[in-house]
Tab-separated table of C-alpha atoms in Angstrom:
chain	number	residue	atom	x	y	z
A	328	UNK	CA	-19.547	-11.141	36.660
A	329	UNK	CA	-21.745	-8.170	38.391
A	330	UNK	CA	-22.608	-5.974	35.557
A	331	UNK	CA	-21.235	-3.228	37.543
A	332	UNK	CA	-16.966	-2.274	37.006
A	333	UNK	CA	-17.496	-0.632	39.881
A	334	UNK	CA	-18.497	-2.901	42.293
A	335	UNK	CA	-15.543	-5.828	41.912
A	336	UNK	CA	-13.038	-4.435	43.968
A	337	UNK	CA	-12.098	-0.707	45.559
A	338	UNK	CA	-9.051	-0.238	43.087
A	339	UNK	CA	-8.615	-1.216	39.958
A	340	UNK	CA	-5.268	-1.489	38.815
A	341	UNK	CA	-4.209	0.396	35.579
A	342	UNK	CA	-2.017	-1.541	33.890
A	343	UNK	CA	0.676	-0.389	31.817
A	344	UNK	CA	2.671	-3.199	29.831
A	345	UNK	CA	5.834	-3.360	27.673
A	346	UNK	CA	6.050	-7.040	27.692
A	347	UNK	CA	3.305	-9.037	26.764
A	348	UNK	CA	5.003	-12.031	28.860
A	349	UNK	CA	4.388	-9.976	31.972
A	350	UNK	CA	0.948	-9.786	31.655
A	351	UNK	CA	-0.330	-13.466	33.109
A	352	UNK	CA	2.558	-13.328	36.056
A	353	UNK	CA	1.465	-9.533	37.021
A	354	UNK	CA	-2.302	-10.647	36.779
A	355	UNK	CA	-1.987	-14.004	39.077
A	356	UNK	CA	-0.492	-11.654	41.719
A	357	UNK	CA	-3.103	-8.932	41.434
A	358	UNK	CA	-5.959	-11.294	41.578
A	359	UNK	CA	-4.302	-13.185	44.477
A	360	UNK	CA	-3.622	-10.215	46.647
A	361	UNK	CA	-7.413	-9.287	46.038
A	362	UNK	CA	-7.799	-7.106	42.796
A	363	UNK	CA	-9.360	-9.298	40.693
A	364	UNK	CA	-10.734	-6.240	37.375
A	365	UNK	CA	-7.584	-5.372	35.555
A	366	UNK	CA	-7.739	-2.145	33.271
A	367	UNK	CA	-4.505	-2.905	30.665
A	368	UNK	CA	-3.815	0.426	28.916
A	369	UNK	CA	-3.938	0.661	25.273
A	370	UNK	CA	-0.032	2.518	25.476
A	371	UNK	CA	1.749	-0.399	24.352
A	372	UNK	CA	2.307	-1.938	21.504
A	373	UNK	CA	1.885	-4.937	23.702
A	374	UNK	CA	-1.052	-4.254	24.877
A	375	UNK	CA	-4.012	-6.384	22.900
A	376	UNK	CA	-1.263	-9.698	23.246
A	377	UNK	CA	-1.164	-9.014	27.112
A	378	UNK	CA	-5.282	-8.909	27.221
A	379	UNK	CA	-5.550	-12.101	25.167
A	380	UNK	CA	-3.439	-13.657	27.452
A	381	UNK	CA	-4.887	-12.540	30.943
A	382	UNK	CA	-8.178	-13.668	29.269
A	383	UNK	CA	-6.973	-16.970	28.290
A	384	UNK	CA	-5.195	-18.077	31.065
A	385	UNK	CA	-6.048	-16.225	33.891
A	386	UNK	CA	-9.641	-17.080	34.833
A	387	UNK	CA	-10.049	-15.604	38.044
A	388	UNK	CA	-9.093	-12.182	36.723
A	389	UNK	CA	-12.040	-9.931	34.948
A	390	UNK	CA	-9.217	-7.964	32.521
A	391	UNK	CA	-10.578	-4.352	31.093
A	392	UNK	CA	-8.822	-2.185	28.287
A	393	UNK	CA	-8.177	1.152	29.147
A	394	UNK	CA	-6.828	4.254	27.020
A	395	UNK	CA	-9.522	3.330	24.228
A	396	UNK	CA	-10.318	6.078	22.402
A	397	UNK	CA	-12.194	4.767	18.940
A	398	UNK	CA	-14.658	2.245	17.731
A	399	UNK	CA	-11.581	0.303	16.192
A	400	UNK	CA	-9.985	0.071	19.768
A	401	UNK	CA	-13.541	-1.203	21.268
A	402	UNK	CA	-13.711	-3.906	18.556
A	403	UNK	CA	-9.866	-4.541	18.831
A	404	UNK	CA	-10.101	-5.458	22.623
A	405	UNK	CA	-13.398	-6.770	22.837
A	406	UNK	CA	-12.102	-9.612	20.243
A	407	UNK	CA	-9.180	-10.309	22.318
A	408	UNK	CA	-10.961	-11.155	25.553
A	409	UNK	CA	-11.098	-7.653	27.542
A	410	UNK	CA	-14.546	-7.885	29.574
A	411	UNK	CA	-15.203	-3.982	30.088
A	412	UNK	CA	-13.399	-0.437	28.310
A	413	UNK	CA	-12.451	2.696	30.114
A	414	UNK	CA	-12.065	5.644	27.610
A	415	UNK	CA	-10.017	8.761	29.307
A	416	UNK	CA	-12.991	10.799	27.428
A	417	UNK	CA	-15.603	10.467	25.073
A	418	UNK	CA	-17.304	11.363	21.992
A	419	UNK	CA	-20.890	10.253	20.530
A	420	UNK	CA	-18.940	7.549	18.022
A	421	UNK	CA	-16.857	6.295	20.677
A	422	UNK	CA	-19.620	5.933	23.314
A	423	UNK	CA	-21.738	4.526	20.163
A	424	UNK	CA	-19.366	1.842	19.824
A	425	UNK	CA	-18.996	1.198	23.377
A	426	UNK	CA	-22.763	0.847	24.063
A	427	UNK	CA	-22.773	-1.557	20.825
A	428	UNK	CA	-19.793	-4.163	22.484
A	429	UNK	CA	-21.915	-5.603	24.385
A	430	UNK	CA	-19.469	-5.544	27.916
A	431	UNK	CA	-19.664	-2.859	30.597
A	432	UNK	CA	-17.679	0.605	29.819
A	433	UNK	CA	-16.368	3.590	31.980
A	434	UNK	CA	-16.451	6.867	29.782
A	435	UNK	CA	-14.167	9.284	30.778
A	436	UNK	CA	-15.456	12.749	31.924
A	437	UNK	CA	-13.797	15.430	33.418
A	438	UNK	CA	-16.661	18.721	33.632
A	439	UNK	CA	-20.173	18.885	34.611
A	440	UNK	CA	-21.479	18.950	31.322
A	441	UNK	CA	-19.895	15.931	30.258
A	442	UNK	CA	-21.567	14.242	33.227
A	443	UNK	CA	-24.947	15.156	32.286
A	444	UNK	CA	-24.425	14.683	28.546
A	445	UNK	CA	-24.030	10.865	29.466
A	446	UNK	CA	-26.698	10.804	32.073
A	447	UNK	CA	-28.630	11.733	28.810
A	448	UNK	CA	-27.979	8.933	26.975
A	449	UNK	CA	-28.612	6.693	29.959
A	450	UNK	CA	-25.026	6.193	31.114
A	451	UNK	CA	-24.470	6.541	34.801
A	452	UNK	CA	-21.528	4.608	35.534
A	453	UNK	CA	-17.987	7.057	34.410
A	454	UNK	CA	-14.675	7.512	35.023
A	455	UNK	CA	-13.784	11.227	36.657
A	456	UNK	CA	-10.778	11.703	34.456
A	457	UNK	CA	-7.420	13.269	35.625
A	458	UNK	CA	-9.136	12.978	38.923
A	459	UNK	CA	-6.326	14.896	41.283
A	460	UNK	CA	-5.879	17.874	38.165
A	461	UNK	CA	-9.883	17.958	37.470
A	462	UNK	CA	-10.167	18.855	40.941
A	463	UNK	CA	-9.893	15.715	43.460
A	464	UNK	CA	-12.712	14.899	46.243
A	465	UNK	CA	-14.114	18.471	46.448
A	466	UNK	CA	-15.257	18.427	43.203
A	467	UNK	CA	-17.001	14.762	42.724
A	468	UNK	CA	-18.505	15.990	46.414
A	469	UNK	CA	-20.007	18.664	44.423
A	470	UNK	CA	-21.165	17.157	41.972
A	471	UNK	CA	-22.704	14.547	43.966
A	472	UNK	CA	-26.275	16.960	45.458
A	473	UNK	CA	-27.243	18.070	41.618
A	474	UNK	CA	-26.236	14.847	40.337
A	475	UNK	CA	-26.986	12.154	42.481
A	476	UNK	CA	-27.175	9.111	39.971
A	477	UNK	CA	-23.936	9.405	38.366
A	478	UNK	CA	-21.535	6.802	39.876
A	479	UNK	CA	-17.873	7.360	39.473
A	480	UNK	CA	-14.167	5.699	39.080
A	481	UNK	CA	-11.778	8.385	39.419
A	482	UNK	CA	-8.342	7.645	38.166
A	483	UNK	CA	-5.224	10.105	38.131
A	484	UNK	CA	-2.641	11.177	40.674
A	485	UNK	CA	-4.596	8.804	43.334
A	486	UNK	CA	-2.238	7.022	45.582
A	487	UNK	CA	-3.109	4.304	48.548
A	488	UNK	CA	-2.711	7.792	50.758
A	489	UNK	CA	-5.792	9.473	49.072
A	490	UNK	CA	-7.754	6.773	47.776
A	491	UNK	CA	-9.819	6.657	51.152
A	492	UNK	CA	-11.050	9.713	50.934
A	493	UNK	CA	-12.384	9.404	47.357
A	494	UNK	CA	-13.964	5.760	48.728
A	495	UNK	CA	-16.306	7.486	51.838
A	496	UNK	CA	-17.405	9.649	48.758
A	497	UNK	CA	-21.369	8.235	48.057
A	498	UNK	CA	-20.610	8.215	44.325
A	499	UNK	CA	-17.525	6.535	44.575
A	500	UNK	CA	-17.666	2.688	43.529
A	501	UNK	CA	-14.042	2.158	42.751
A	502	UNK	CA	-10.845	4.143	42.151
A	503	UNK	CA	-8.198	3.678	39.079
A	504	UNK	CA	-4.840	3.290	39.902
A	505	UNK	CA	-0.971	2.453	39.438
A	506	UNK	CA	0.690	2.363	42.556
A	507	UNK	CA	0.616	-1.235	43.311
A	508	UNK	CA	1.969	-2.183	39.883
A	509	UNK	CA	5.217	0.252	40.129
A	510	UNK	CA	7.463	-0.052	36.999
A	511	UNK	CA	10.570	-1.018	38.802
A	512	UNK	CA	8.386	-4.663	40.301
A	513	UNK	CA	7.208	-5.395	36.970
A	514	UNK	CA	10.633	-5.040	35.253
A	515	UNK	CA	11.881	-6.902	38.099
A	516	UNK	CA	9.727	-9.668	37.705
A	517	UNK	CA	8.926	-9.085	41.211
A	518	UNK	CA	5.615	-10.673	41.717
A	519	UNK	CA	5.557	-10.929	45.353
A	520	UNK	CA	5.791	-7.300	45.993
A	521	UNK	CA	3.076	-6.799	43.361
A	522	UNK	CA	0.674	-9.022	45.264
A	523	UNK	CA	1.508	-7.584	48.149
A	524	UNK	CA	0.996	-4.012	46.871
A	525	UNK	CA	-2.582	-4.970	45.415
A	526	UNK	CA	-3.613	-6.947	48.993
A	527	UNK	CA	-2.910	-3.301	50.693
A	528	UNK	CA	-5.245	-2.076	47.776
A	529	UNK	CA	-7.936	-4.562	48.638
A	530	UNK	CA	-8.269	-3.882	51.874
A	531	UNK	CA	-9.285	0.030	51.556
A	532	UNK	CA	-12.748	0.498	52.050
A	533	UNK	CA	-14.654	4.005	52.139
């Protein structure tokens, strides 16, 4: 695996899961419509099953756990199989832990100073965190002349509409998002229109 998150694919899908037995349908039809990192969200109580699962029995997928906000949630998912973390923010404990896991991580950041607080401690690679409500394209344009090393994964409010734009950003590698995993398809069980969804996905380049 490249050691970068954000150089698999130009979306990764956030995953949201009730039902641990969706997770190795919904990641066989991500990874064959072209989406092969998979960020599960730690929202669920099924979450950490769902994880062990893609990891086990999936191997073409590279599954990630999102929504982790402690060192307990790094050593939680890291033991089940996830292969990188994506935090929605951070703290120095958190990003402690993360460093310490030994698999690629996406702090969340949201401001300026948060940006160059991690560029501090040698972290270049973040996620822009609510992207659309922290201010979209504009801002990570911005932010891109002062702060040229700082690679991005925005996630929030993007859809397959706006993704381009973020993508032709230089500090773009990837973008975070949900639309090609829409509740209804994963109730549903509807696996076609999931890798059909993520194939759409896979084809957007900046």
């Amino acid at each position: 695996m490249t050691s970068s998150v954000l150089d698999l694919a130009p979306v990764v899908p956030v995953v949201v899961l009730e039902d641990a037995a969706d997770a190795v349908p919904l990641a066989r039809a991500l990874v064959a419509g072209g989406l092969p990192a998979i960020e599960v969200t730690l929202r669920t109580a099924a979450a950490l099953d769902a994880i062990r699962a893609i990891a086990a029995e999936v191997p073409d997928a590279v599954v990630g756990a999102g929504t982790v906000i402690s060192a307990r949630n790094v050593s939680d998912t890291v033991a089940a199989g996830a292969r990188f973390l994506v935090s929605p923010g951070w703290t120095d404990t958190l990003l402690d832990a993360m460093k310490a896991s030994g698999v690629p991580f996406l702090p969340g950041v949201s401001t300026t100073s948060e940006v160059v607080a991690l560029l501090e401690r040698g972290v270049t690679e973040m996620k822009f965190f609510p992207a659309e409500a922290a201010g979209g394209t504009a801002y990570l344009k911005a932010l891109s002349a002062p702060l040229p090393q700082a690679r991005f994964c925005p996630t929030g409010g993007i859809s397959l509409a706006s993704a381009p734009s973020y993508l032709a950003l230089p500090n773009v590698g990837c973008v975070g998002g949900s639309w090609m995993v829409p509740a209804d398809a994963v109730a549903a069980g509807d696996w076609a229109r999931v890798e059909r969804l993520a194939a759409e996905a896979a084809a957007l380049r900046g």
